[in-house]
Every structure is written in structure tokens, then in C-alpha cells.
């Protein structure tokens, strides 16, 4: 198959990882007439439950990967910590996007920061701490700061806030003296993110810039409408996201997360080499969703610029909502929420609700940003989500 060939509906496509992102990609792929394969060891994984094929092995299992290569015309990933070597192995016999090399950079905060610097996009003042010497050499200018493990962090896990040099030494000890990045604590006004999709030919499209609210290190609310951010910030975020994707020669969907500082300036936080929680609104508010973009980039289908056809707010539905009434889980009153106009419920098929676990999301659409906000606040009140 030559690089320009399009893999048309009817073919079989695969995803490494069986979480909710894989599930929503599977659902979109199937809606467009593809057959799907999920590789994930968990027999009840959200994506495995809805896929035509489910290979139940670990990400490094030679037989599992061989089976995937036999079944699929192209493979993507939905889980950030899939070993890059597994992607490289699959790439020997079929199309894999994003490439192992790009995923490897996103898996390592130190490599990721170095990439941002190479692309000329602003990053938080930081230092890599992998040795006692590097720990001792940290400049006091970086304090107070946040010590983050270089690898395997998500949803605020693997992070410790530190005030003093003594705190920092203790925190590094507690994180097991693994390679870390210390970032200066910045005065955030808010956070935003951009999702770009880049094809094999280097063409690029993007979703509108998302304005995000995090609570306890986890995304809580995403708001997207014309004017959700000052035009200069939107422009800067889009330009930076595109140069980060170009710099990686990236193929696939890439999310770039930013901090907006109180002085209005923008700093890149991190990237996710896959669809992202902050892009879920695109399922109901855009004419092309982030999952369709993922499908189009991996198959070589044309990329058309998505259009936001409704102002929207996404509320993340965490497992905490099941425990609003006490220790025993109680299913939230979905019927009451769905009585509100423009509410689109997405649940991931996870059986056990746990605090902090992403169980689903609610996309609210409507005629105006004000109407959407009023409905989203009503839904939040019903569900026990704090107002925003
Ligand atoms: P994700 O699930 O988005 O991958 P993560 O665990 O990788 O999360 P970060 O995105 O690095 O973590 O940080 C989580 C949140 O903590 C950020 O969204 C932000 O609210 C806050 N935060 C992180 N770094 C800083 C900083 N340098 N200054 C101020 N706040 C920060
Ligand atoms: Mg983050």
C-alpha cells in the first residue's frame, strides 16, 4: 500500500487500549462502516465491550500484537502509556498513527518540555531532577513549585506541591527518586487546550480552542463558544499547537494543553497523543468529532476543517456523583437531567463507580452561550457538581 492510499470503510482497524477514548473511537469507526479490534487485557474494558474483536493481552504480548497485525489495516492508540516499542513493532507491517517516537515524547515530561523549547513555544520555568546533584542544583526561583514524575502521571497523580528546598528533597524521596520535572507554580487565570488533527501529507485541521476548568487536578468543565477566550489567546494557542504537531511530524489527533496566566500570556503545559477529555464536546457540538478526526487521519480520509455548530459546555461525570447520598453508590438521576433541553449523555459502561473515576460526560448544547450555561448549571445542580 502506498502512503497516499485511503483505507476505506469495510476494512478492519485497531486501537491499543480499551478505555473510554477507545470506546468512543470504536463507536465512530463502526458508525462509518469499519470493523474494529481492541487490544486490552481487561475483559470488561469500555472499548472491548463494544468492539467486533477484543484481544485480551497486555500491550507487550508478542502474540497479541501479532494477532492485531494480522487483523488490522491500520492501528491507533488511545492510552498514553502504551509502550512506544509496541507501536514501532506494529509499524513494521501496517500503518500506525501516531508514531511510537511521538508517543514516547509525550510519555516523558522532560522530553516533552525539551520538544516545546525546540519548537519555540513558551513553557513554565522548570528543571529536570533525575540525580541528587540535579536536586541540589535547583534554583530557588523555581519555588514554590510542583514536582511531577517525568513518566506515568495523569489526572494530577504523581505530583507534589513544594514550598521550600527541604520540601522538595522530601517530595523527591517520596516519589521514589524517579526522574522528575520541577515546575514553578504559576499564577493561572484559567486553562485552555487545542485539538489538532494532522494527516500523513502534513495537512492540519483543528477544533475550536477549549476553555477548561480543573478541580483537584482533574478536568471538570470545558466551555466552547465564539469568544470563550480573547482573540489573541485563541490565535496564540492555535499557532503554538500547530508548531508542536509539525515539529513532531505528527500523524493523528493531538491535544495541546495550555495555562493562561493572570497577565494574559500563554504557556504550554503538556500534550496528549490522542483524543482528549477536553475534546468530548465535539461529539455533539461540531460537525466532525475528535474521534472522526482520529479515524480520518489513520485511514488517510480527507481532513476537513470542523465547524462548531452550537455553543457548548461539557461536564465530566466522575464516580463521586454516585456517592452524593452516602457510602453506598446510587445512580444519578439521569432522567431528570435528560428532561433539560440540549443534554447529551455519554456513559462509558464502567460497572463500578469510584471517586475520581471518569464514568462519563454530559455535553450541553443550545442556541446561545447564556442558554447553554443556564442548562449546564441546572444539570450540575441535579447531579451534585459544584457550580462553576
Ligand atoms: P492530565 O490528566 O491532564 O494529563 P496531569 O496529571 O498530567 O494531568 P498536569 O496537567 O501537569 O497533570 O497538572 C494538572 C493540573 O494541575 C493542571 O491542569 C493545573 O490546574 C495544575 N498545575 C499543574 N502545573 C501547574 C503549574 N506549574 N502552575 C500552576 N498550576 C499547575
Ligand atoms: Mg494535564
Coordinates of N, CA and C in Angstrom, one line a residue, residues 153-295:
X153 N 2.4 10.0 34.9 CA 1.4 10.8 35.7 C 0.1 11.0 34.9
X154 N -1.0 11.2 35.5 CA -2.2 11.6 34.8 C -3.2 12.0 35.9
X155 N -4.1 12.9 35.5 CA -5.2 13.4 36.4 C -4.6 13.9 37.8
X156 N -3.4 14.5 37.7 CA -2.8 15.1 38.9 C -2.1 14.1 39.7
X157 N -2.0 12.8 39.3 CA -1.3 11.8 40.1 C 0.2 11.9 39.8
X158 N 1.0 11.6 40.8 CA 2.5 11.7 40.6 C 3.0 13.1 40.7
X159 N 2.2 13.9 41.5 CA 2.6 15.3 41.6 C 2.6 15.8 43.1
X160 N 3.6 16.6 43.4 CA 3.6 17.1 44.8 C 3.9 18.6 44.8
X161 N 3.1 19.3 45.5 CA 3.4 20.8 45.6 C 4.5 21.0 46.6
X162 N 5.5 21.8 46.3 CA 6.6 22.0 47.3 C 6.8 23.5 47.4
X163 N 7.1 23.9 48.7 CA 7.3 25.3 49.0 C 8.8 25.7 49.1
X164 N 9.5 24.8 49.8 CA 10.9 25.1 50.1 C 11.8 24.0 49.6
X165 N 13.1 24.2 49.7 CA 14.1 23.3 49.2 C 14.0 22.0 50.0
X166 N 13.7 22.1 51.3 CA 13.6 20.9 52.2 C 12.3 20.1 51.7
X167 N 11.2 20.8 51.5 CA 10.0 20.1 50.9 C 10.4 19.3 49.7
X168 N 11.2 20.0 48.8 CA 11.5 19.4 47.5 C 12.2 18.1 47.7
X169 N 13.2 18.2 48.6 CA 14.1 16.9 48.8 C 13.2 15.8 49.3
X170 N 12.2 16.2 50.3 CA 11.3 15.2 50.9 C 10.4 14.6 49.8
X171 N 9.9 15.5 48.9 CA 9.0 15.1 47.9 C 9.6 14.1 46.9
X172 N 10.9 14.4 46.5 CA 11.6 13.6 45.6 C 11.8 12.2 46.2
X173 N 12.2 12.2 47.5 CA 12.3 10.9 48.2 C 11.0 10.1 48.1
X174 N 9.9 10.8 48.4 CA 8.6 10.1 48.5 C 8.1 9.6 47.1
X175 N 8.6 10.3 46.1 CA 8.2 9.9 44.7 C 9.2 8.8 44.2
X176 N 10.1 8.3 45.2 CA 10.9 7.2 44.9 C 12.2 7.5 44.1
X177 N 12.6 8.8 44.1 CA 13.8 9.3 43.5 C 13.8 9.0 42.0
X178 N 12.6 8.9 41.4 CA 12.5 8.6 39.9 C 12.7 10.0 39.2
X179 N 13.1 9.9 37.9 CA 13.2 11.2 37.2 C 12.0 12.1 37.3
X180 N 12.2 13.3 37.6 CA 11.0 14.2 37.8 C 11.3 15.6 37.0
X181 N 10.3 16.3 36.9 CA 10.4 17.7 36.4 C 9.8 18.6 37.5
X182 N 10.6 19.6 38.0 CA 10.1 20.6 38.9 C 9.6 21.8 38.1
X183 N 8.4 22.2 38.3 CA 7.9 23.3 37.5 C 7.6 24.4 38.5
X184 N 7.9 25.6 38.2 CA 7.5 26.8 39.0 C 6.0 26.9 39.1
X185 N 5.4 27.1 40.2 CA 4.0 27.3 40.4 C 3.6 28.7 39.7
X186 N 2.7 28.6 38.8 CA 2.4 29.8 38.0 C 1.0 30.4 38.4
X187 N 0.8 31.7 38.4 CA -0.5 32.3 38.7 C -1.4 32.1 37.6
X188 N -2.3 31.1 37.6 CA -3.2 30.8 36.5 C -4.4 31.6 36.5
X189 N -4.8 32.2 35.4 CA -6.1 32.8 35.2 C -7.1 31.7 34.9
X190 N -6.7 30.9 33.9 CA -7.5 29.8 33.5 C -6.7 28.8 32.7
X191 N -7.3 27.8 32.1 CA -6.6 26.8 31.3 C -7.4 26.6 30.0
X192 N -6.6 26.3 29.0 CA -7.3 26.0 27.7 C -6.5 24.9 27.0
X193 N -7.1 24.4 26.0 CA -6.5 23.3 25.2 C -6.9 23.4 23.7
X194 N -6.1 22.8 22.9 CA -6.5 22.8 21.5 C -6.3 21.4 20.9
X195 N -7.2 20.9 20.1 CA -7.0 19.6 19.5 C -6.8 19.9 18.0
X196 N -5.6 19.3 17.5 CA -5.3 19.4 16.1 C -5.3 18.0 15.5
X197 N -5.6 17.9 14.2 CA -5.5 16.6 13.6 C -4.6 16.8 12.4
X198 N -3.6 16.0 12.3 CA -2.6 16.2 11.2 C -2.5 14.9 10.4
X199 N -2.6 15.0 9.1 CA -2.7 13.9 8.2 C -1.3 13.5 7.7
X200 N -1.2 12.4 7.0 CA 0.1 11.9 6.5 C 0.8 12.9 5.6
X201 N 0.0 13.7 4.9 CA 0.5 14.6 4.0 C 0.8 16.0 4.6
X202 N 0.7 16.0 6.0 CA 1.1 17.3 6.7 C -0.1 18.3 6.8
X203 N -1.2 17.9 6.1 CA -2.3 18.9 6.2 C -2.9 18.8 7.7
X204 N -3.4 20.0 8.1 CA -3.8 20.1 9.5 C -5.2 20.8 9.6
X205 N -6.0 20.3 10.5 CA -7.3 21.0 10.9 C -7.3 21.0 12.4
X206 N -8.2 21.8 13.0 CA -8.3 21.9 14.4 C -9.7 22.1 14.9
X207 N -9.9 21.7 16.1 CA -11.2 22.0 16.8 C -11.0 23.4 17.4
X208 N -12.2 24.1 17.7 CA -12.0 25.4 18.4 C -11.3 25.3 19.7
X209 N -10.7 26.4 20.2 CA -10.0 26.3 21.4 C -10.9 26.1 22.6
X210 N -10.6 25.2 23.5 CA -11.4 24.8 24.6 C -11.0 25.6 25.9
X211 N -11.9 26.1 26.6 CA -11.6 26.7 27.9 C -11.9 25.7 29.0
X212 N -11.0 25.4 29.8 CA -11.1 24.2 30.8 C -11.0 24.6 32.2
X213 N -11.8 24.0 33.0 CA -11.8 24.2 34.5 C -11.4 22.8 35.1
X214 N -10.3 22.8 35.8 CA -9.8 21.6 36.5 C -10.2 21.7 38.0
X215 N -10.5 20.6 38.6 CA -10.7 20.6 40.1 C -9.9 19.4 40.6
X216 N -9.1 19.6 41.6 CA -8.3 18.6 42.2 C -7.4 17.9 41.1
X217 N -6.9 18.7 40.1 CA -6.0 18.1 39.1 C -6.8 17.3 38.0
X218 N -8.1 17.3 38.1 CA -8.9 16.5 37.0 C -9.8 17.5 36.3
X219 N -9.9 17.3 35.0 CA -10.8 18.2 34.2 C -12.2 18.1 34.7
X220 N -12.9 19.2 34.9 CA -14.2 19.2 35.4 C -15.2 19.7 34.4
X221 N -14.9 20.9 33.8 CA -15.8 21.5 32.8 C -15.0 22.1 31.6
X222 N -15.6 21.9 30.4 CA -15.0 22.5 29.2 C -16.1 23.4 28.6
X223 N -15.7 24.6 28.3 CA -16.7 25.5 27.6 C -16.1 26.0 26.3
X224 N -17.0 25.8 25.3 CA -16.6 26.2 23.9 C -17.7 27.0 23.2
X225 N -17.4 28.3 22.9 CA -18.3 29.1 22.1 C -17.5 30.2 21.5
X226 N -18.0 30.9 20.5 CA -17.3 32.0 19.9 C -17.0 33.0 21.0
X227 N -15.8 33.4 21.2 CA -15.4 34.4 22.2 C -15.2 33.9 23.6
X228 N -15.0 32.6 23.7 CA -14.8 32.0 25.1 C -13.4 32.4 25.6
X229 N -12.5 32.9 24.7 CA -11.2 33.4 25.1 C -10.9 34.6 24.3
X230 N -10.1 35.5 24.7 CA -9.8 36.7 23.9 C -9.1 36.2 22.6
X231 N -9.4 36.9 21.5 CA -8.9 36.5 20.2 C -7.4 36.3 20.1
X232 N -6.7 37.1 20.8 CA -5.2 37.0 20.8 C -4.8 35.6 21.4
X233 N -5.4 35.2 22.5 CA -5.1 34.0 23.2 C -5.4 32.8 22.3
X234 N -6.6 32.9 21.6 CA -7.0 31.8 20.7 C -6.0 31.7 19.6
X235 N -5.6 32.8 19.0 CA -4.6 32.8 17.9 C -3.3 32.2 18.4
X236 N -2.8 32.6 19.5 CA -1.6 32.1 20.1 C -1.6 30.6 20.3
X237 N -2.7 30.1 20.9 CA -2.9 28.7 21.2 C -2.9 27.9 20.0
X238 N -3.6 28.3 18.9 CA -3.6 27.6 17.7 C -2.3 27.5 17.0
X239 N -1.6 28.7 17.0 CA -0.3 28.7 16.4 C 0.7 27.8 17.1
X240 N 0.7 27.8 18.4 CA 1.6 27.0 19.2 C 1.3 25.5 19.0
X241 N 0.0 25.2 19.0 CA -0.4 23.8 18.8 C 0.1 23.2 17.5
X242 N -0.1 24.1 16.5 CA 0.3 23.6 15.1 C 1.8 23.4 15.1
X243 N 2.6 24.3 15.7 CA 4.0 24.1 15.6 C 4.5 22.9 16.4
X244 N 3.8 22.6 17.5 CA 4.2 21.4 18.2 C 3.9 20.2 17.4
X245 N 2.8 20.2 16.7 CA 2.4 19.0 15.9 C 3.4 18.9 14.6
X246 N 3.6 20.0 14.0 CA 4.6 20.0 12.9 C 6.0 19.5 13.3
X247 N 6.4 20.0 14.5 CA 7.7 19.7 15.0 C 7.9 18.2 15.2
X248 N 6.8 17.5 15.5 CA 6.8 16.0 15.7 C 6.6 15.3 14.4
X249 N 6.3 16.0 13.3 CA 5.9 15.3 12.1 C 4.7 14.4 12.4
X250 N 3.8 14.9 13.2 CA 2.8 14.1 13.8 C 1.7 13.7 12.8
X251 N 1.2 12.4 13.0 CA 0.1 12.0 12.2 C -1.0 11.5 13.3
X252 N -2.1 12.1 13.3 CA -3.2 11.7 14.2 C -3.8 12.9 14.9
X253 N -4.5 12.6 16.0 CA -5.1 13.7 16.8 C -4.2 14.0 18.0
X254 N -3.9 15.2 18.2 CA -3.0 15.7 19.3 C -3.7 16.8 20.1
X255 N -3.7 16.6 21.4 CA -4.2 17.7 22.2 C -3.1 18.4 22.9
X256 N -3.1 19.7 22.8 CA -2.1 20.5 23.5 C -2.8 21.4 24.6
X257 N -2.3 21.2 25.8 CA -2.9 21.9 27.0 C -2.1 23.1 27.3
X258 N -2.7 24.2 27.7 CA -2.1 25.4 28.0 C -2.5 26.0 29.3
X259 N -1.7 26.7 30.0 CA -2.0 27.6 31.1 C -2.2 29.0 30.5
X260 N -3.2 29.7 31.0 CA -3.3 31.1 30.7 C -3.0 31.8 32.0
X261 N -1.9 32.6 32.0 CA -1.5 33.3 33.2 C -2.3 34.6 33.5
X262 N -2.2 35.1 34.7 CA -3.0 36.2 35.0 C -2.7 37.5 34.2
X263 N -1.5 37.5 33.7 CA -1.1 38.7 32.8 C -1.6 38.4 31.3
X264 N -2.3 37.3 31.1 CA -2.9 37.0 29.8 C -1.9 36.2 28.9
X265 N -0.7 36.0 29.3 CA 0.2 35.2 28.5 C -0.1 33.7 28.6
X266 N 0.4 33.0 27.6 CA 0.1 31.6 27.4 C 1.4 30.7 27.6
X267 N 1.2 29.6 28.3 CA 2.3 28.7 28.5 C 1.9 27.3 28.1
X268 N 2.6 26.6 27.4 CA 2.2 25.2 27.1 C 2.4 24.3 28.3
X269 N 1.4 23.5 28.7 CA 1.6 22.6 29.8 C 2.1 21.2 29.3
X270 N 1.2 20.6 28.5 CA 1.6 19.2 28.1 C 0.8 18.8 26.9
X271 N 1.2 17.7 26.3 CA 0.4 17.2 25.1 C -0.1 15.8 25.4
X272 N -1.2 15.5 24.7 CA -1.7 14.1 24.8 C -1.8 13.6 23.3
X273 N -1.1 12.5 23.0 CA -1.1 12.0 21.6 C -2.3 11.2 21.2
X274 N -3.4 11.8 21.4 CA -4.7 11.0 21.2 C -5.8 12.0 21.4
X275 N -7.1 11.6 21.2 CA -8.2 12.4 21.6 C -8.1 12.7 23.1
X276 N -8.8 13.7 23.5 CA -8.6 14.2 24.9 C -10.0 14.5 25.5
X277 N -10.1 14.3 26.8 CA -11.3 14.6 27.6 C -11.8 16.0 27.2
X278 N -11.0 17.0 27.0 CA -11.5 18.3 26.7 C -12.0 18.5 25.3
X279 N -11.9 17.4 24.5 CA -12.5 17.5 23.1 C -13.8 16.7 23.0
X280 N -14.3 16.2 24.1 CA -15.5 15.4 24.0 C -16.8 16.2 23.5
X281 N -16.8 17.4 23.8 CA -17.9 18.3 23.3 C -18.1 18.2 21.8
X282 N -17.0 17.9 21.1 CA -17.1 17.8 19.6 C -18.0 16.8 19.1
X283 N -18.3 15.8 19.9 CA -19.3 14.7 19.5 C -20.7 15.3 19.2
X284 N -21.1 16.3 20.0 CA -22.4 16.9 19.8 C -22.5 18.3 19.3
X285 N -21.3 19.0 19.4 CA -21.4 20.4 19.0 C -20.6 20.8 17.8
X286 N -19.9 19.8 17.2 CA -19.2 20.0 15.9 C -19.7 19.1 14.8
X287 N -19.4 19.5 13.6 CA -19.8 18.6 12.5 C -18.8 17.5 12.3
X288 N -17.7 17.6 12.8 CA -16.7 16.5 12.8 C -16.2 16.3 14.3
X289 N -16.2 15.1 14.9 CA -15.8 15.0 16.2 C -14.3 14.6 16.2
X290 N -13.7 14.7 17.4 CA -12.3 14.3 17.5 C -12.1 12.9 17.2
X291 N -13.1 12.0 17.4 CA -12.9 10.6 17.1 C -13.0 10.3 15.6
X292 N -13.8 11.1 14.9 CA -13.8 11.0 13.5 C -12.5 11.5 12.9
X293 N -11.9 12.6 13.5 CA -10.6 13.1 13.1 C -9.6 12.0 13.2
X294 N -9.6 11.3 14.3 CA -8.7 10.2 14.6 C -8.8 9.1 13.5
X295 N -10.0 8.8 13.2 CA -10.3 7.8 12.1 C -9.8 8.3 10.7

